[in-house]
CSV table of C-alpha atoms and ligand atoms in Angstrom, one decimal:
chain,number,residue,atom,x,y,z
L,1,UNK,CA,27.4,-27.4,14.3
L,2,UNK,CA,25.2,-27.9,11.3
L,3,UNK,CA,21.4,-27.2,11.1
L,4,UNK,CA,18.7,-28.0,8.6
L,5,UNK,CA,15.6,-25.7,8.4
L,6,UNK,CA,12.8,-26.3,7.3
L,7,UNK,CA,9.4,-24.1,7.2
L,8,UNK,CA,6.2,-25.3,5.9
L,9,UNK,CA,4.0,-23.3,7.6
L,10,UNK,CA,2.2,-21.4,5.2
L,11,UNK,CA,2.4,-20.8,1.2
L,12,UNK,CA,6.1,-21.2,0.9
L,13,UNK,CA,8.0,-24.3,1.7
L,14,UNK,CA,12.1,-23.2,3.0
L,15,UNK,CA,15.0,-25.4,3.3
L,16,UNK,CA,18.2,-24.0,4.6
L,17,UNK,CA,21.4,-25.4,6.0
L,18,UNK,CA,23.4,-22.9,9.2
L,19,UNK,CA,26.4,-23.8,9.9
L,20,UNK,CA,27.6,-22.0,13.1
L,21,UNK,CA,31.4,-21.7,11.6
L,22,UNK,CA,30.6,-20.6,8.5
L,23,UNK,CA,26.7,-18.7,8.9
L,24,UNK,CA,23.9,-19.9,6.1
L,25,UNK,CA,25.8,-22.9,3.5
L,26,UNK,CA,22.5,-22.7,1.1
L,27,UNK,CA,18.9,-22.3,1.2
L,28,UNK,CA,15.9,-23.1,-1.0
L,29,UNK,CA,12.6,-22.1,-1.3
L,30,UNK,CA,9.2,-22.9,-3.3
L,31,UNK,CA,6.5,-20.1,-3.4
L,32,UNK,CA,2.9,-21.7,-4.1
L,33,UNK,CA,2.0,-18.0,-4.8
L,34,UNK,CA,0.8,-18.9,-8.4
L,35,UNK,CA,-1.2,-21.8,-7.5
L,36,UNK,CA,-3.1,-20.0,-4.8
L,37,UNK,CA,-3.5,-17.0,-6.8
L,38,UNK,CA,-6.0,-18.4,-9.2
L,39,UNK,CA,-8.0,-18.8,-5.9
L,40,UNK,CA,-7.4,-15.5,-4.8
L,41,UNK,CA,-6.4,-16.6,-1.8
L,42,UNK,CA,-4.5,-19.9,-0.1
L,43,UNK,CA,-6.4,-23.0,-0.4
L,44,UNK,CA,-4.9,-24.7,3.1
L,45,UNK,CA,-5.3,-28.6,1.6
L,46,UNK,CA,-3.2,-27.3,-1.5
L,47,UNK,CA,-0.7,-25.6,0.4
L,48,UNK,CA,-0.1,-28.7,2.7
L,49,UNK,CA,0.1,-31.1,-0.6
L,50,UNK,CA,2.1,-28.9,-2.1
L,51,UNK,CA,5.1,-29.0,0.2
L,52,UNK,CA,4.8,-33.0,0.1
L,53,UNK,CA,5.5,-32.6,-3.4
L,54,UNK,CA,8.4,-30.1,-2.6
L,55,UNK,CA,10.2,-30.3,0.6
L,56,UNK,CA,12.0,-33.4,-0.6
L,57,UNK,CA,13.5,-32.4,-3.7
L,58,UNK,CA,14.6,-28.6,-1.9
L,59,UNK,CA,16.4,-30.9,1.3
L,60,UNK,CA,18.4,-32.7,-1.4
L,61,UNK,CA,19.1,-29.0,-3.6
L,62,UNK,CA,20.4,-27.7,-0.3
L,63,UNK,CA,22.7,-30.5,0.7
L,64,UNK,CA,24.1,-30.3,-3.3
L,65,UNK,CA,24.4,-26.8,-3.3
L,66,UNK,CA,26.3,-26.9,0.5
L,67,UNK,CA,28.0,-30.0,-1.1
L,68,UNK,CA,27.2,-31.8,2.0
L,69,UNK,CA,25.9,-35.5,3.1
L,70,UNK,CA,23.0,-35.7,5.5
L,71,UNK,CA,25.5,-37.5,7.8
L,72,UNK,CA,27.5,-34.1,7.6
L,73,UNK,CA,24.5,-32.3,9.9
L,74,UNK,CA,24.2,-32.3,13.1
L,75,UNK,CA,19.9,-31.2,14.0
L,76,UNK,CA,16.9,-30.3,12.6
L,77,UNK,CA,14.7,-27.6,12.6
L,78,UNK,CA,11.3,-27.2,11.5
L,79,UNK,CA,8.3,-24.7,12.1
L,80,UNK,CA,6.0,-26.4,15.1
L,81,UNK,CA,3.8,-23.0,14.6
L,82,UNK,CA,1.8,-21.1,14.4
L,83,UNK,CA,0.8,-21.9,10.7
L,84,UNK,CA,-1.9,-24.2,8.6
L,85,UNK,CA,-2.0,-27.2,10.6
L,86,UNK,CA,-1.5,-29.6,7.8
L,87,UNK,CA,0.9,-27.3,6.7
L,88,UNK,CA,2.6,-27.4,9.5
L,89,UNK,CA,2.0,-31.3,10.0
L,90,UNK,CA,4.5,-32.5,6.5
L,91,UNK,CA,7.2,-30.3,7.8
L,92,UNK,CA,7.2,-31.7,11.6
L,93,UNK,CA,6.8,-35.3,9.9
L,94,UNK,CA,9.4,-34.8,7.4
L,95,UNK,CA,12.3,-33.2,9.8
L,96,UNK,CA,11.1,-35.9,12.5
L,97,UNK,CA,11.5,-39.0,10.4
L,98,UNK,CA,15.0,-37.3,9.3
L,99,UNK,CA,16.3,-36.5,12.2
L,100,UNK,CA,14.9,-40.1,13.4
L,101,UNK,CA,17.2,-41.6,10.4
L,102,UNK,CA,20.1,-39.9,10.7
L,103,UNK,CA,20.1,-39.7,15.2
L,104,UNK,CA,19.9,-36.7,15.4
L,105,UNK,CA,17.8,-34.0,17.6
L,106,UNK,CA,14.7,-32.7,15.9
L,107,UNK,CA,13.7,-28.5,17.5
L,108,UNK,CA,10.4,-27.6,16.9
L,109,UNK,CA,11.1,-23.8,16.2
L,110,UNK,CA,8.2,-20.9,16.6
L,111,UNK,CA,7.6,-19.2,13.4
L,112,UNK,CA,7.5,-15.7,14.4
L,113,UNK,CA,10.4,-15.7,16.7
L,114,UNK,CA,11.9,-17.2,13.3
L,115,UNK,CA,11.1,-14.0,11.8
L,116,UNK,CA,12.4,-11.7,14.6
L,117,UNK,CA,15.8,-13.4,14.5
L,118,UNK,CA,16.2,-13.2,10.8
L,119,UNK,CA,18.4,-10.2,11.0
L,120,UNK,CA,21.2,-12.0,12.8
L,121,UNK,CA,22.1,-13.4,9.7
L,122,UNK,CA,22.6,-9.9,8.2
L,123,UNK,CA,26.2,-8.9,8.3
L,124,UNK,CA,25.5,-5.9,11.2
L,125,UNK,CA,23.4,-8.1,13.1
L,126,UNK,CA,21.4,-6.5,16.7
L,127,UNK,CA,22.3,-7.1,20.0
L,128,UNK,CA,20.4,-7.7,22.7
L,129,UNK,CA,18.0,-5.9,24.0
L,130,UNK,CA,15.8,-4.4,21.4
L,131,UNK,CA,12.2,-4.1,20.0
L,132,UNK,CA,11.3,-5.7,17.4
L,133,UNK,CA,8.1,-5.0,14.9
L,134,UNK,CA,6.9,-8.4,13.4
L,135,UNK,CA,4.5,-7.5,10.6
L,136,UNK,CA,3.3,-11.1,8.3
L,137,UNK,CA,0.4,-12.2,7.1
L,138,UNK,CA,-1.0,-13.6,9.8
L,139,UNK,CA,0.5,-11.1,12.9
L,140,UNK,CA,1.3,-8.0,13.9
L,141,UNK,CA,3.0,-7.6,17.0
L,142,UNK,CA,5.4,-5.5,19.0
L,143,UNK,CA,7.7,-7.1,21.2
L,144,UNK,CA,10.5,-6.6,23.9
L,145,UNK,CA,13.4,-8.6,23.1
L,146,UNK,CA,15.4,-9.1,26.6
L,147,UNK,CA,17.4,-12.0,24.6
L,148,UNK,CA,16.6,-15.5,23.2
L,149,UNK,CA,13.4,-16.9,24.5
L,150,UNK,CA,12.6,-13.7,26.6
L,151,UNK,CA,10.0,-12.2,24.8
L,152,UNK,CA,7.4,-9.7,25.8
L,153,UNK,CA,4.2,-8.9,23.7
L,154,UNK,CA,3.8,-4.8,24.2
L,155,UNK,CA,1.3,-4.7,21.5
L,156,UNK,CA,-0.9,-6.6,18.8
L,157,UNK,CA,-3.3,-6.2,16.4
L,158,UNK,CA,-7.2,-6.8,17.4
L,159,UNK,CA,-8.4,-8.0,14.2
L,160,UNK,CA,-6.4,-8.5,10.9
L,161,UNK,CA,-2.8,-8.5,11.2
L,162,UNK,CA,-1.4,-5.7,8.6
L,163,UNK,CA,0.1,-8.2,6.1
L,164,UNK,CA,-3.4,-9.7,6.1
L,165,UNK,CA,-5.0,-6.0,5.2
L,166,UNK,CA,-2.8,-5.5,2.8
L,167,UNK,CA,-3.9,-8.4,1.4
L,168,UNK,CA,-7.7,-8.2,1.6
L,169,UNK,CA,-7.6,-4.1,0.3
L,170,UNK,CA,-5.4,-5.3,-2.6
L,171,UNK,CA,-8.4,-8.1,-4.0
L,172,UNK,CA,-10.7,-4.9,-3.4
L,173,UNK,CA,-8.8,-3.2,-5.6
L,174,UNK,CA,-8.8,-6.2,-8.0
L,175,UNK,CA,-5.4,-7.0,-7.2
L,176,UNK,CA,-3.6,-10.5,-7.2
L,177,UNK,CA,-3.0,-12.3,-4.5
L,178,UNK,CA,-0.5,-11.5,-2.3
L,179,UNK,CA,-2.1,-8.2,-2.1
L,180,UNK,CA,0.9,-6.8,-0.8
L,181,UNK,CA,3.5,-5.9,-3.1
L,182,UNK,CA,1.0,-5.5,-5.9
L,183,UNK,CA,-0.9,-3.0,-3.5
L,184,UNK,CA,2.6,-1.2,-3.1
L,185,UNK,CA,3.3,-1.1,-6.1
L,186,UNK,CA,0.1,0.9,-7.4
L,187,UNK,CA,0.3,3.3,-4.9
L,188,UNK,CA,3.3,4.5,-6.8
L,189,UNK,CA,0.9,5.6,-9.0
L,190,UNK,CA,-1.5,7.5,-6.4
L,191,UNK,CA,-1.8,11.2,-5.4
L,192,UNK,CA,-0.6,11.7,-2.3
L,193,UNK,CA,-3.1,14.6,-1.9
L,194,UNK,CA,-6.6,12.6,-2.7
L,195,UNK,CA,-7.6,10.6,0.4
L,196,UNK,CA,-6.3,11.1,3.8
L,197,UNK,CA,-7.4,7.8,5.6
L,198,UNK,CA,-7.5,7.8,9.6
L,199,UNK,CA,-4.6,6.5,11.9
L,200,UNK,CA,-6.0,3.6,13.9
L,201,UNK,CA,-6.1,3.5,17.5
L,202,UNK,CA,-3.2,6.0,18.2
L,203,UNK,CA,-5.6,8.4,20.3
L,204,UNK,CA,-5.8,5.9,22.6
L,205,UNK,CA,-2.9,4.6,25.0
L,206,UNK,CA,-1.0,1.5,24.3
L,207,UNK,CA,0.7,-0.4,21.4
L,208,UNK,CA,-2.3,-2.6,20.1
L,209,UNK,CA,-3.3,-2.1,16.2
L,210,UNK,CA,-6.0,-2.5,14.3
L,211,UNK,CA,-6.4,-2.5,11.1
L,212,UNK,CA,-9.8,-3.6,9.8
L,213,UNK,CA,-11.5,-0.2,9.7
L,214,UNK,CA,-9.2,0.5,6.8
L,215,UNK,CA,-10.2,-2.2,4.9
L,216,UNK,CA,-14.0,-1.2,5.5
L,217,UNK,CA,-12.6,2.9,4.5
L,218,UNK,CA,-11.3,1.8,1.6
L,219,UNK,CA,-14.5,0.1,0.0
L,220,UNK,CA,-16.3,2.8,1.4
L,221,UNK,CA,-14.3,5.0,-0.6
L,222,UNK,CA,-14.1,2.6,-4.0
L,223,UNK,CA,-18.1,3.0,-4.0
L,224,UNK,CA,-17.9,6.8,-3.3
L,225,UNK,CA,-15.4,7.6,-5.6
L,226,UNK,CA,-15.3,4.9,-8.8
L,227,UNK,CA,-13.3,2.1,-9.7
L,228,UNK,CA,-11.5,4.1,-12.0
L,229,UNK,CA,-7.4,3.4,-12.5
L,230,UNK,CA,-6.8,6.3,-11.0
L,231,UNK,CA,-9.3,6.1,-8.0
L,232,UNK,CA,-7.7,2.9,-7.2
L,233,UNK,CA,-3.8,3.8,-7.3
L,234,UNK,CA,-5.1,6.8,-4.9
L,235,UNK,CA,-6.9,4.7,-2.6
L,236,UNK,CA,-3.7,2.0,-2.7
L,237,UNK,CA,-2.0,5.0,-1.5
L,238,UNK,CA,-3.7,6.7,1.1
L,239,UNK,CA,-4.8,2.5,2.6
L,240,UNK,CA,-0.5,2.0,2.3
L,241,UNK,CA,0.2,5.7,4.1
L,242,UNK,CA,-2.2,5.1,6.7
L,243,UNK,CA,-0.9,1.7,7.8
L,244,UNK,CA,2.7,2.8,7.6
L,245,UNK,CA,2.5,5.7,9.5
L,246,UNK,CA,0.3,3.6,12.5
L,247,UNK,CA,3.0,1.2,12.7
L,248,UNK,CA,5.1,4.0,12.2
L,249,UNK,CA,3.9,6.2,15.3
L,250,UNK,CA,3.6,2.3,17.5
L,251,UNK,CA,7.1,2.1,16.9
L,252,UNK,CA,8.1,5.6,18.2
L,253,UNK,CA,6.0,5.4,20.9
L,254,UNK,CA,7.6,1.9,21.8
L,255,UNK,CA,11.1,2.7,21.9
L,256,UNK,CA,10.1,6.4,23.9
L,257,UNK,CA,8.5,4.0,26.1
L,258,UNK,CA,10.9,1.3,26.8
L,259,UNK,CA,13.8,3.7,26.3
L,260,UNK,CA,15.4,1.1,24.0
L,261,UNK,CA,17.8,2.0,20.9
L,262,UNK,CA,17.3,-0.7,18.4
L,263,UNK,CA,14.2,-1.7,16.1
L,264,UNK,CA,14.1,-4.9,14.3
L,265,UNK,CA,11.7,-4.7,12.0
L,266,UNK,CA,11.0,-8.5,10.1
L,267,UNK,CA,7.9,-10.6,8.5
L,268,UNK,CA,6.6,-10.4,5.3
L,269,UNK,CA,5.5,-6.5,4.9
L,270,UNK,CA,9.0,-5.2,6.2
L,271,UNK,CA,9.8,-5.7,2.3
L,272,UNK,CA,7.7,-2.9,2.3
L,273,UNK,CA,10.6,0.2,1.0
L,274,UNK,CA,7.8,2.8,2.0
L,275,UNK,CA,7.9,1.4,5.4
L,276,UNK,CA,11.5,0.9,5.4
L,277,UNK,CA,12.2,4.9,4.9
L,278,UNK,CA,9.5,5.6,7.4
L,279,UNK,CA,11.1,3.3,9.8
L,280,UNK,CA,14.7,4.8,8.9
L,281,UNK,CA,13.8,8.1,9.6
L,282,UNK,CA,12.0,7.8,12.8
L,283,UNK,CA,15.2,5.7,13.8
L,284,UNK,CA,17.2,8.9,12.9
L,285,UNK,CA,14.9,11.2,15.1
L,286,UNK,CA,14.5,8.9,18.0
L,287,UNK,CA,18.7,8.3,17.5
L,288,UNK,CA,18.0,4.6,17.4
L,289,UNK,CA,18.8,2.2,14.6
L,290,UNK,CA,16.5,0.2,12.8
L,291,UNK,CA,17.7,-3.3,11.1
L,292,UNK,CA,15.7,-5.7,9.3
L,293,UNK,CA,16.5,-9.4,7.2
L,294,UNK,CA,17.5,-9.1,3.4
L,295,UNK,CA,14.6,-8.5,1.3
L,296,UNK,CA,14.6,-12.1,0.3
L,297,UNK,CA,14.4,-13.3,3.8
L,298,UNK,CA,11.2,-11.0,4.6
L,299,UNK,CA,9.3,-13.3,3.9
L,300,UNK,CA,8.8,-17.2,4.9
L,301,UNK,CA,12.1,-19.1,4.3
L,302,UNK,CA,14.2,-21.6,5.9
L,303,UNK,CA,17.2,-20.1,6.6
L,304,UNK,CA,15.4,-18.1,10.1
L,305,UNK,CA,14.2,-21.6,10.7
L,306,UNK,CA,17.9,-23.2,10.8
L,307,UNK,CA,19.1,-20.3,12.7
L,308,UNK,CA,16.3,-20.5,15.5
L,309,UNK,CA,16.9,-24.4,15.9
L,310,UNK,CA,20.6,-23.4,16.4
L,311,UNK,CA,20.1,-20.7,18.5
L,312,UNK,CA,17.5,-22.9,21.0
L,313,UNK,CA,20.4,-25.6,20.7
L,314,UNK,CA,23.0,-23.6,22.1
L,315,UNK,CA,20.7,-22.9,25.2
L,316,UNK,CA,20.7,-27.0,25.3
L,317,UNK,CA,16.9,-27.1,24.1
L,318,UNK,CA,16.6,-30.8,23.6
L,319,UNK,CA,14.8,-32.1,20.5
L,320,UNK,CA,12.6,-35.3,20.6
L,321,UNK,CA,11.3,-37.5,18.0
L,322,UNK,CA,7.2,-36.6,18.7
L,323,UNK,CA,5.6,-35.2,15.8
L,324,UNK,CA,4.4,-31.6,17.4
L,325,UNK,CA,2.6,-29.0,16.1
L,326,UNK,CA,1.1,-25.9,17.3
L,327,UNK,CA,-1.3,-23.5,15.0
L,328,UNK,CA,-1.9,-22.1,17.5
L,329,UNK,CA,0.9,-20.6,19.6
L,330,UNK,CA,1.9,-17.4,21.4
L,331,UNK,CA,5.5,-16.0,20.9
L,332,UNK,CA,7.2,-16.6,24.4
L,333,UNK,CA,5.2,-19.0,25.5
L,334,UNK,CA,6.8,-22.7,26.0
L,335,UNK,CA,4.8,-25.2,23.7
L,336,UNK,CA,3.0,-27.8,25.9
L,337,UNK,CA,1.6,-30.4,23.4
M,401,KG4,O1,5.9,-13.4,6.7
M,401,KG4,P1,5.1,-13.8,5.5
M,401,KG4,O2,5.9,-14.3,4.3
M,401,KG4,O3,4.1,-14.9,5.8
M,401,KG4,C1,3.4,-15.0,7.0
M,401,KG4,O4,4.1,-15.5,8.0
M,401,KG4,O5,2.3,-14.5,7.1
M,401,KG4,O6,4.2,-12.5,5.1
M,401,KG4,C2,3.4,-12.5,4.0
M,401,KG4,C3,2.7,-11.2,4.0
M,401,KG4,C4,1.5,-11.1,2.9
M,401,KG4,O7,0.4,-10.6,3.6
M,401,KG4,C5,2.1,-10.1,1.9
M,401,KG4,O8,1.1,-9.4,1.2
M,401,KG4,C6,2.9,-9.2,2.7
M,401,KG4,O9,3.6,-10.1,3.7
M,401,KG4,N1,3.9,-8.5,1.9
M,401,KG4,C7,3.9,-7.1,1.8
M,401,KG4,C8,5.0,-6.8,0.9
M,401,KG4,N2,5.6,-8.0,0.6
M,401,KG4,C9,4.9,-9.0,1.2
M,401,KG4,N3,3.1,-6.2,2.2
M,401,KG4,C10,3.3,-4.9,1.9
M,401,KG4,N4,4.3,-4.6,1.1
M,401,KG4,C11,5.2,-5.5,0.5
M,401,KG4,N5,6.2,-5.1,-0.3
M,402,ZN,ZN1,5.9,-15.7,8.1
């Protein structure tokens, strides 16, 4: 069975072709990074034009590069949400209108359980059960993973989701936007000694984050100390330290609590190496394992969107030909528009 992806949820438009024999044929993907960047942030009515202008041409790259017809696939996924709704809206329409063309089923897939499965195309892929840390732009959450489609939210963030602070501390620091990376990659330069910024909510039972009150500490401590290079990188550092080790002690005291052995660790700020070597060693201690996507499928791409339509076919999901969107949509929860 063949499977196009394709995710237009947020900044990056993904096409990808799964192929259950075989695993991923080819992929694509267009990062509006740049354009938004100049804004500082993501303009929603650019993003959305923007994949108009690019999820055609990326369909027909990955049928040349699998060297396939579009009579040679047999369903289409696509991101129903949550994301930007018109976003969202030119990848339902697209896959819809396709899979209308061609006769074949059209699965509305959920982003973030996209993101959790990501590590099954990784050559020492999890089994089931595990937990699994999704940490994007727009979510943070901790989740029991009984098996596909049994999902149980042990923990989110109450305000901004960690990719999110990343973000906003980064354009404090006069950063580009993504934040992210940029912010990881000056707190190479920090003194791990300078600031020690506070842990979160981990006095307190339970698996919820938060992650505001960092963003607030670390203007708080730009004013105090100057804007300075220096100043900055340390800040970046202690803002990145603090973050990680949350998630960090979250994670221990999920799998402690659950008594599980396996981690998935996937969305945007598992790129994050810092986190990664945080993640491996507590793995080590707890004697769990920790797995997570290739770097390059951290982030938004199609390829988790191909493999999630697959994997909701093989449990006979049925697709339909109504244009459906959610922007709104809780992981585990069946989609009722
Ligand atoms: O999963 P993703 O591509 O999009 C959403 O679904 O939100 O995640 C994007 C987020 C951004 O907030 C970006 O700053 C963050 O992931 N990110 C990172 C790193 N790479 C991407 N955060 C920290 N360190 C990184 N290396
Ligand atoms: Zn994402």
């Amino acid at each position: 069975m063949r499977v196009l992806g394709i995710e237009t949820s947020c900044d990056e438009t993904g096409i990808a072709i799964y192929d259950s024999e075989c695993g991923l044929l080819s992929h694509a993907l267009h990062s509006q990074i740049a354009m938004h960047a100049v804004y500082g942030g993501i303009v929603p009515e650019l993003a959305s034009r923007d994949h108009v202008r690019k999820v055609i041409p990326l369909l027909e790259e990955v049928l040349v590069k699998a060297n396939l017809n579009k009579t040679d696939l047999d369903a289409v996924a696509y991101t129903a949400g949550p994301g930007l709704v018109g976003a969202l809206l030119v990848g339902a329409a697209v896959a819809t209108s396709f899979a209308f063309a061609c006769k074949i089923p059209a699965i509305g897939v959920h982003h973030m359980e996209a993101h959790l499965l990501a590590p099954m195309l990784e050559e020492n892929p999890p089994e089931f059960p595990f937990i699994a840390l999704l940490v994007s732009g727009g979510h943070t959450l901790l989740v029991q993973v009984e098996d596909i489609g049994k999902y149980q939210i042990l923990g989110e963030s109450v305000d901004d989701a960690a990719g999110e602070a990343f973000d906003k501390v980064g354009k404090i620091l006069g950063l580009p936007y993504p934040g992210g990376p940029a912010l990881a990659n000056l707190a190479k330069l920090g003194n791990p000694k300078r600031f020690r910024f506070p842990r979160p909510m981990v006095n307190r039972p339970g698996l919820d984050f938060s992650f505001s009150g960092l963003k607030t500490f670390s203007l708080n401590t730009l004013h105090e100390f100057g804007d300075d290079p220096q100043t900055k990188a340390d800040i970046a550092y202690a803002f990145q330290e603090a973050v990680i080790d949350t998630l960090r002690i979250k994670c221990k005291r999920a799998l402690q609590q659950t008594q599980l052995t396996r981690l998935v660790v996937a969305g945007g700020v598992s790129a994050n190496l810092v986190l990664r070597t945080q993640l491996q060693k507590l793995a080590h201690d707890e004697r769990a394992s920790v797995y997570y996507p290739r770097l390059e499928f951290c982030t938004d791409n199609g390829a988790m969107i191909a493999y999630t339509g697959y994997r909701h076919l093989l449990l006979g999901q049925k697709g339909d030909l109504a244009i459906k969107i959610l922007p709104r949509w809780e992981i585990g929860v069946t989609k009722k528009c």
